[in-house]
């Protein structure tokens, strides 16, 4: 299977504006506590997403509303090719979406393999609020969404369809290998977002169209509570982007939160979770994983396997795109 990254490298990239003009800072200078509220999210498509979240946070709103509003921005943007509408389809040409959401009380909702709905994060929130379950999948998730007033929309854009057709024609082999030569700052991926509001309540959301041209039926880490996202209101939250299989095998976001519970800073906890992957998973160097984390003091941090991952940060006095430190410092 072609990876999303090698696919992106061959495609025309449309970059959502906000990140481009933003200053890029080194992660190492951004370890100290900041005042509430704080919102962080993966990649530079997090910059406009953070702005939407901030509107809610600065007016005293709940972090749960903020993260939902935030990640809806790339979900609805057809130029973000790895989330929501305009996402890269699977190998059969279908756009299937994964998303989840979690709040400071430990409430969680998730949808996987959801077709035709632009905002899977909002469906995930309804799963959390209206059902006794955590996760709905496929046709059941779609029926639940339609029963609750969501409407069916076409997620596959003309451009993505043309690219998929071309890929179909060219496809010679199925490979899960990610070509790190092609990992650049402009490769936009899953959005994971964490926010702490004025009252110190932490919530998180994660939403994606998954790995480009994935096998039909494949679900990644992003909608899996504990893998793509985890929040514990007494400790903090973490979320992941990158090759979901590696995150699932190490239950990465849960691991980051547990390490913070045991006293690690968000950055150190993210680093340890990346090291766990490096220790346990052969050929991890071929993949990118980026973790971000936020604790109840408002401290934040990140770490990734390969250089090139960045995250968007907004606090009362900072609006920045931050380069994450990398385990493999080359590229
Ligand atoms: C997945 N983690 O489906 C997601 C995709 C992603 O960089 O973040 N790719 O595996």
Tab-separated table of C-alpha atoms and ligand atoms in Angstrom:
chain	number	residue	atom	x	y	z
A	1	UNK	CA	0.000	0.000	0.000
A	2	UNK	CA	1.329	3.403	-0.815
A	3	UNK	CA	1.800	5.449	2.322
A	4	UNK	CA	0.118	8.775	2.781
A	5	UNK	CA	3.492	10.440	2.985
A	6	UNK	CA	4.840	9.141	-0.281
A	7	UNK	CA	1.484	9.893	-1.851
A	8	UNK	CA	1.548	13.446	-0.582
A	9	UNK	CA	5.034	13.951	-1.899
A	10	UNK	CA	3.785	13.118	-5.371
A	11	UNK	CA	0.696	15.287	-5.159
A	12	UNK	CA	0.148	18.986	-5.386
A	13	UNK	CA	0.004	20.276	-1.863
A	14	UNK	CA	-2.515	22.868	-0.846
A	15	UNK	CA	-1.382	24.397	2.397
A	16	UNK	CA	-3.872	26.075	4.674
A	17	UNK	CA	-2.590	29.565	5.251
A	18	UNK	CA	-2.229	30.225	8.948
A	19	UNK	CA	0.829	28.089	9.595
A	20	UNK	CA	2.905	29.534	6.811
A	21	UNK	CA	3.340	32.965	8.266
A	22	UNK	CA	3.788	31.745	11.793
A	23	UNK	CA	7.096	31.697	13.563
A	24	UNK	CA	8.542	28.255	14.113
A	25	UNK	CA	10.105	27.725	17.531
A	26	UNK	CA	12.288	25.004	18.907
A	27	UNK	CA	10.426	22.691	21.238
A	28	UNK	CA	13.169	22.830	23.849
A	29	UNK	CA	12.445	26.422	24.835
A	30	UNK	CA	8.776	25.743	25.443
A	31	UNK	CA	8.660	23.594	28.529
A	32	UNK	CA	7.474	25.968	31.211
A	33	UNK	CA	4.005	26.286	32.663
A	34	UNK	CA	1.712	28.765	31.029
A	35	UNK	CA	-1.461	30.429	32.174
A	36	UNK	CA	-4.790	28.872	31.245
A	37	UNK	CA	-6.312	28.451	28.794
A	38	UNK	CA	-3.971	26.500	26.527
A	39	UNK	CA	-4.711	24.676	23.298
A	40	UNK	CA	-2.278	22.541	21.294
A	41	UNK	CA	-2.869	20.534	18.146
A	42	UNK	CA	-0.901	18.531	15.617
A	43	UNK	CA	0.596	19.967	12.413
A	44	UNK	CA	0.132	23.410	10.951
A	45	UNK	CA	-3.484	22.774	10.069
A	46	UNK	CA	-3.757	23.095	13.854
A	47	UNK	CA	-3.180	26.852	13.581
A	48	UNK	CA	-6.664	27.763	12.257
A	49	UNK	CA	-8.169	24.941	14.335
A	50	UNK	CA	-6.668	26.443	17.499
A	51	UNK	CA	-8.201	29.818	16.616
A	52	UNK	CA	-11.685	28.253	16.517
A	53	UNK	CA	-11.038	26.509	19.837
A	54	UNK	CA	-9.696	29.736	21.320
A	55	UNK	CA	-12.918	31.631	20.663
A	56	UNK	CA	-14.638	29.255	23.060
A	57	UNK	CA	-11.802	29.104	25.571
A	58	UNK	CA	-11.346	32.855	25.861
A	59	UNK	CA	-15.005	33.407	26.527
A	60	UNK	CA	-14.814	31.007	29.477
A	61	UNK	CA	-16.220	27.986	27.638
A	62	UNK	CA	-15.601	24.310	28.274
A	63	UNK	CA	-12.550	22.646	26.742
A	64	UNK	CA	-14.819	19.917	25.328
A	65	UNK	CA	-16.682	22.463	23.193
A	66	UNK	CA	-13.360	24.028	22.251
A	67	UNK	CA	-11.703	20.857	20.947
A	68	UNK	CA	-14.811	19.859	19.017
A	69	UNK	CA	-15.079	23.291	17.377
A	70	UNK	CA	-11.339	23.290	16.723
A	71	UNK	CA	-11.007	20.013	14.878
A	72	UNK	CA	-14.156	20.689	12.871
A	73	UNK	CA	-12.120	23.303	10.980
A	74	UNK	CA	-9.824	20.865	9.101
A	75	UNK	CA	-12.683	18.330	8.920
A	76	UNK	CA	-14.653	20.820	6.857
A	77	UNK	CA	-11.719	22.054	4.779
A	78	UNK	CA	-11.424	20.115	1.496
A	79	UNK	CA	-7.843	21.327	1.120
A	80	UNK	CA	-6.749	19.371	4.190
A	81	UNK	CA	-6.288	16.014	2.533
A	82	UNK	CA	-5.984	13.815	5.594
A	83	UNK	CA	-9.031	14.820	7.634
A	84	UNK	CA	-12.773	14.883	6.905
A	85	UNK	CA	-14.066	16.209	3.583
A	86	UNK	CA	-11.343	16.046	0.928
A	87	UNK	CA	-9.523	13.236	2.759
A	88	UNK	CA	-7.550	10.688	0.741
A	89	UNK	CA	-9.692	7.600	0.080
A	90	UNK	CA	-8.880	3.979	0.829
A	91	UNK	CA	-7.616	1.602	-1.855
A	92	UNK	CA	-11.162	1.081	-3.141
A	93	UNK	CA	-11.791	4.815	-3.534
A	94	UNK	CA	-13.963	5.288	-0.419
A	95	UNK	CA	-13.285	8.018	2.134
A	96	UNK	CA	-13.696	6.426	5.569
A	97	UNK	CA	-13.208	8.548	8.675
A	98	UNK	CA	-12.103	7.815	12.244
A	99	UNK	CA	-12.530	10.199	15.190
A	100	UNK	CA	-12.834	10.350	18.946
A	101	UNK	CA	-13.316	12.808	21.787
A	102	UNK	CA	-12.742	12.632	25.552
A	103	UNK	CA	-13.293	14.997	28.471
A	104	UNK	CA	-11.858	15.608	31.919
A	105	UNK	CA	-14.418	13.320	33.544
A	106	UNK	CA	-13.190	10.368	31.492
A	107	UNK	CA	-16.242	10.381	29.252
A	108	UNK	CA	-15.368	9.207	25.734
A	109	UNK	CA	-16.983	8.701	22.333
A	110	UNK	CA	-15.633	7.380	19.070
A	111	UNK	CA	-16.563	6.504	15.506
A	112	UNK	CA	-14.625	4.365	13.070
A	113	UNK	CA	-14.947	3.611	9.370
A	114	UNK	CA	-17.590	6.316	9.032
A	115	UNK	CA	-18.545	7.307	5.483
A	116	UNK	CA	-20.420	10.331	4.084
A	117	UNK	CA	-20.314	12.533	7.208
A	118	UNK	CA	-18.127	15.647	7.197
A	119	UNK	CA	-17.787	15.986	10.973
A	120	UNK	CA	-17.081	12.604	12.564
A	121	UNK	CA	-15.890	14.296	15.772
A	122	UNK	CA	-19.402	15.611	16.386
A	123	UNK	CA	-20.840	12.139	15.833
A	124	UNK	CA	-18.266	10.805	18.320
A	125	UNK	CA	-19.414	13.394	20.837
A	126	UNK	CA	-23.018	12.274	20.409
A	127	UNK	CA	-21.981	8.642	20.897
A	128	UNK	CA	-20.453	9.794	24.189
A	129	UNK	CA	-23.463	11.831	25.255
A	130	UNK	CA	-26.411	9.837	23.943
A	131	UNK	CA	-25.448	6.180	24.094
A	132	UNK	CA	-24.180	3.794	26.757
A	133	UNK	CA	-21.307	2.897	24.396
A	134	UNK	CA	-17.921	4.334	23.522
A	135	UNK	CA	-17.483	3.347	19.890
A	136	UNK	CA	-19.736	2.934	16.869
A	137	UNK	CA	-18.398	1.682	13.566
A	138	UNK	CA	-19.228	1.612	9.864
A	139	UNK	CA	-22.881	1.315	8.897
A	140	UNK	CA	-24.058	1.479	12.502
A	141	UNK	CA	-22.171	4.736	13.040
A	142	UNK	CA	-23.617	6.153	9.822
A	143	UNK	CA	-27.166	5.186	10.795
A	144	UNK	CA	-26.673	6.745	14.223
A	145	UNK	CA	-25.407	9.952	12.604
A	146	UNK	CA	-28.306	10.139	10.138
A	147	UNK	CA	-30.836	9.366	12.892
A	148	UNK	CA	-29.383	12.292	14.819
A	149	UNK	CA	-29.741	14.875	12.106
A	150	UNK	CA	-26.413	14.684	10.274
A	151	UNK	CA	-26.713	14.725	6.521
A	152	UNK	CA	-24.935	12.626	3.941
A	153	UNK	CA	-22.336	14.477	1.908
A	154	UNK	CA	-19.831	13.608	-0.735
A	155	UNK	CA	-16.421	13.421	0.943
A	156	UNK	CA	-14.359	12.424	-2.083
A	157	UNK	CA	-13.426	15.572	-3.964
A	158	UNK	CA	-12.832	15.616	-7.697
A	159	UNK	CA	-9.119	16.137	-7.219
A	160	UNK	CA	-8.700	13.271	-4.740
A	161	UNK	CA	-10.707	11.030	-7.072
A	162	UNK	CA	-8.454	11.826	-10.019
A	163	UNK	CA	-5.355	11.165	-7.920
A	164	UNK	CA	-6.815	7.895	-6.668
A	165	UNK	CA	-7.566	6.769	-10.236
A	166	UNK	CA	-4.011	7.574	-11.243
A	167	UNK	CA	-2.677	5.696	-8.216
A	168	UNK	CA	-4.870	2.692	-9.058
A	169	UNK	CA	-3.375	2.600	-12.539
A	170	UNK	CA	0.193	2.980	-11.366
A	171	UNK	CA	-0.036	0.659	-8.409
A	172	UNK	CA	2.546	-2.081	-8.663
A	173	UNK	CA	2.831	-3.285	-5.088
A	174	UNK	CA	1.209	-2.976	-1.705
A	175	UNK	CA	3.639	-1.569	0.801
A	176	UNK	CA	3.199	-0.166	4.278
A	177	UNK	CA	6.605	1.441	4.245
A	178	UNK	CA	6.670	5.170	4.772
A	179	UNK	CA	9.386	6.896	2.828
A	180	UNK	CA	10.989	9.286	5.285
A	181	UNK	CA	12.746	11.050	2.451
A	182	UNK	CA	9.348	12.542	1.746
A	183	UNK	CA	8.536	13.686	5.270
A	184	UNK	CA	8.415	17.472	5.258
A	185	UNK	CA	6.758	20.190	7.273
A	186	UNK	CA	4.119	20.483	4.580
A	187	UNK	CA	2.826	16.940	4.974
A	188	UNK	CA	-0.360	17.423	6.918
A	189	UNK	CA	-1.800	14.537	8.851
A	190	UNK	CA	-4.352	13.677	11.469
A	191	UNK	CA	-5.402	16.452	13.773
A	192	UNK	CA	-5.195	15.672	17.471
A	193	UNK	CA	-6.079	18.550	19.794
A	194	UNK	CA	-5.806	19.031	23.567
A	195	UNK	CA	-7.157	22.001	25.504
A	196	UNK	CA	-7.329	23.155	29.099
A	197	UNK	CA	-9.911	25.812	29.866
A	198	UNK	CA	-9.990	28.629	32.430
A	199	UNK	CA	-11.365	26.249	35.031
A	200	UNK	CA	-8.567	23.734	34.467
A	201	UNK	CA	-10.709	21.185	32.641
A	202	UNK	CA	-8.794	19.191	29.995
A	203	UNK	CA	-10.406	17.640	26.915
A	204	UNK	CA	-9.096	16.187	23.674
A	205	UNK	CA	-10.231	15.236	20.182
A	206	UNK	CA	-8.637	13.367	17.315
A	207	UNK	CA	-9.929	13.006	13.752
A	208	UNK	CA	-8.550	11.615	10.480
A	209	UNK	CA	-9.231	9.999	7.145
A	210	UNK	CA	-6.481	7.555	8.095
A	211	UNK	CA	-3.578	6.310	6.059
A	212	UNK	CA	-3.986	7.201	2.384
A	213	UNK	CA	-5.052	4.241	0.184
A	214	UNK	CA	-5.308	2.015	3.245
A	215	UNK	CA	-6.778	-1.463	2.871
A	216	UNK	CA	-10.566	-1.304	2.857
A	217	UNK	CA	-11.750	-1.886	6.415
A	218	UNK	CA	-8.540	-0.664	8.018
A	219	UNK	CA	-8.976	1.419	11.178
A	220	UNK	CA	-6.012	3.236	12.708
A	221	UNK	CA	-5.146	4.524	16.155
A	222	UNK	CA	-6.974	7.844	15.945
A	223	UNK	CA	-10.421	6.677	17.164
A	224	UNK	CA	-9.006	4.234	19.722
A	225	UNK	CA	-9.239	5.629	23.240
A	226	UNK	CA	-5.802	5.183	24.805
A	227	UNK	CA	-4.019	4.934	21.446
A	228	UNK	CA	-4.753	8.050	19.362
A	229	UNK	CA	-6.078	10.025	22.334
A	230	UNK	CA	-6.319	9.780	26.095
A	231	UNK	CA	-7.381	12.257	28.755
A	232	UNK	CA	-7.367	11.904	32.532
A	233	UNK	CA	-8.726	15.036	34.218
A	234	UNK	CA	-6.417	14.553	37.234
A	235	UNK	CA	-3.271	14.277	35.113
A	236	UNK	CA	-3.548	15.575	31.554
A	237	UNK	CA	-4.000	14.414	28.001
A	238	UNK	CA	-2.042	13.115	25.028
A	239	UNK	CA	-2.724	12.544	21.344
A	240	UNK	CA	-0.855	11.016	18.433
A	241	UNK	CA	-0.305	11.362	14.716
A	242	UNK	CA	1.549	9.116	12.301
A	243	UNK	CA	1.530	5.418	11.510
A	244	UNK	CA	-1.348	4.277	13.668
A	245	UNK	CA	-0.268	0.658	13.855
A	246	UNK	CA	2.799	1.596	15.935
A	247	UNK	CA	0.719	3.709	18.297
A	248	UNK	CA	-1.869	0.954	18.735
A	249	UNK	CA	0.758	-1.672	19.515
A	250	UNK	CA	2.156	0.484	22.323
A	251	UNK	CA	-1.089	2.178	23.460
A	252	UNK	CA	0.806	5.436	23.087
A	253	UNK	CA	-1.491	8.162	24.394
A	254	UNK	CA	-2.420	6.174	27.490
A	255	UNK	CA	1.256	5.520	28.071
A	256	UNK	CA	2.088	9.238	27.857
A	257	UNK	CA	-0.628	10.105	30.386
A	258	UNK	CA	0.496	7.375	32.781
A	259	UNK	CA	4.091	8.581	32.561
A	260	UNK	CA	2.908	12.110	33.390
A	261	UNK	CA	0.938	10.660	36.317
A	262	UNK	CA	4.218	9.251	37.596
A	263	UNK	CA	5.853	12.652	37.476
A	264	UNK	CA	7.255	13.136	33.979
A	265	UNK	CA	6.845	16.421	32.155
A	266	UNK	CA	4.717	16.299	28.973
A	267	UNK	CA	7.837	16.415	26.760
A	268	UNK	CA	9.655	13.681	28.681
A	269	UNK	CA	6.559	11.490	28.656
A	270	UNK	CA	6.199	11.907	24.873
A	271	UNK	CA	9.884	11.077	24.460
A	272	UNK	CA	9.535	7.914	26.544
A	273	UNK	CA	6.541	6.796	24.456
A	274	UNK	CA	8.585	7.287	21.267
A	275	UNK	CA	11.465	5.332	22.829
A	276	UNK	CA	9.038	2.508	23.648
A	277	UNK	CA	8.200	2.298	19.949
A	278	UNK	CA	11.902	2.379	19.077
A	279	UNK	CA	12.514	-0.499	21.492
A	280	UNK	CA	9.589	-2.687	20.530
A	281	UNK	CA	8.917	-2.168	16.847
A	282	UNK	CA	11.277	-3.276	14.075
A	283	UNK	CA	11.773	-0.772	11.258
A	284	UNK	CA	10.244	2.003	13.324
A	285	UNK	CA	12.703	4.364	11.606
A	286	UNK	CA	10.648	4.061	8.431
A	287	UNK	CA	7.668	5.639	10.162
A	288	UNK	CA	6.722	8.935	11.659
A	289	UNK	CA	4.936	9.223	14.999
A	290	UNK	CA	4.358	12.544	16.707
A	291	UNK	CA	2.947	12.831	20.233
A	292	UNK	CA	1.745	15.989	21.932
A	293	UNK	CA	0.751	16.236	25.590
A	294	UNK	CA	-0.699	18.746	28.034
A	295	UNK	CA	-0.930	18.447	31.821
A	296	UNK	CA	-3.258	19.966	34.392
A	297	UNK	CA	-0.736	22.722	35.179
A	298	UNK	CA	-0.990	23.887	31.572
A	299	UNK	CA	2.481	22.542	30.698
A	300	UNK	CA	2.786	21.095	27.222
A	301	UNK	CA	5.305	19.202	25.140
A	302	UNK	CA	5.889	16.869	22.229
A	303	UNK	CA	8.270	14.354	20.719
A	304	UNK	CA	8.476	12.482	17.421
A	305	UNK	CA	10.465	9.760	15.669
A	306	UNK	CA	11.676	11.670	12.621
A	307	UNK	CA	12.315	15.400	12.438
A	308	UNK	CA	9.604	17.282	10.594
A	309	UNK	CA	6.654	17.007	12.973
A	310	UNK	CA	5.314	20.243	14.409
A	311	UNK	CA	2.383	21.338	16.524
A	312	UNK	CA	0.279	24.459	16.851
A	313	UNK	CA	0.202	26.187	20.228
A	314	UNK	CA	-2.015	28.928	21.598
A	315	UNK	CA	-1.874	30.411	25.106
A	316	UNK	CA	-2.869	33.843	26.409
A	317	UNK	CA	0.434	35.191	25.119
A	318	UNK	CA	1.635	32.811	22.400
A	319	UNK	CA	0.394	31.784	18.967
A	320	UNK	CA	3.095	29.595	17.491
A	321	UNK	CA	3.975	26.623	15.381
A	322	UNK	CA	6.507	24.568	17.311
A	323	UNK	CA	8.995	22.063	15.894
A	324	UNK	CA	8.944	18.870	17.925
A	325	UNK	CA	12.180	17.295	19.052
A	326	UNK	CA	12.955	14.080	17.220
A	327	UNK	CA	14.425	10.743	18.306
A	328	UNK	CA	16.191	10.433	14.945
A	329	UNK	CA	17.575	13.893	14.515
A	330	UNK	CA	18.508	13.544	10.872
A	331	UNK	CA	16.348	14.020	7.753
B	1	LIG	C1	-3.819	6.566	11.205
B	1	LIG	N1	-2.717	7.977	12.803
B	1	LIG	O1	-4.889	6.323	10.672
B	1	LIG	C2	-3.573	7.972	11.652
B	1	LIG	C3	-3.068	8.717	10.478
B	1	LIG	C4	-2.019	9.701	10.695
B	1	LIG	O2	-0.012	10.473	9.938
B	1	LIG	O3	-1.965	10.413	11.657
B	1	LIG	N2	-1.074	9.716	9.804
B	1	LIG	O4	-2.930	5.738	11.354
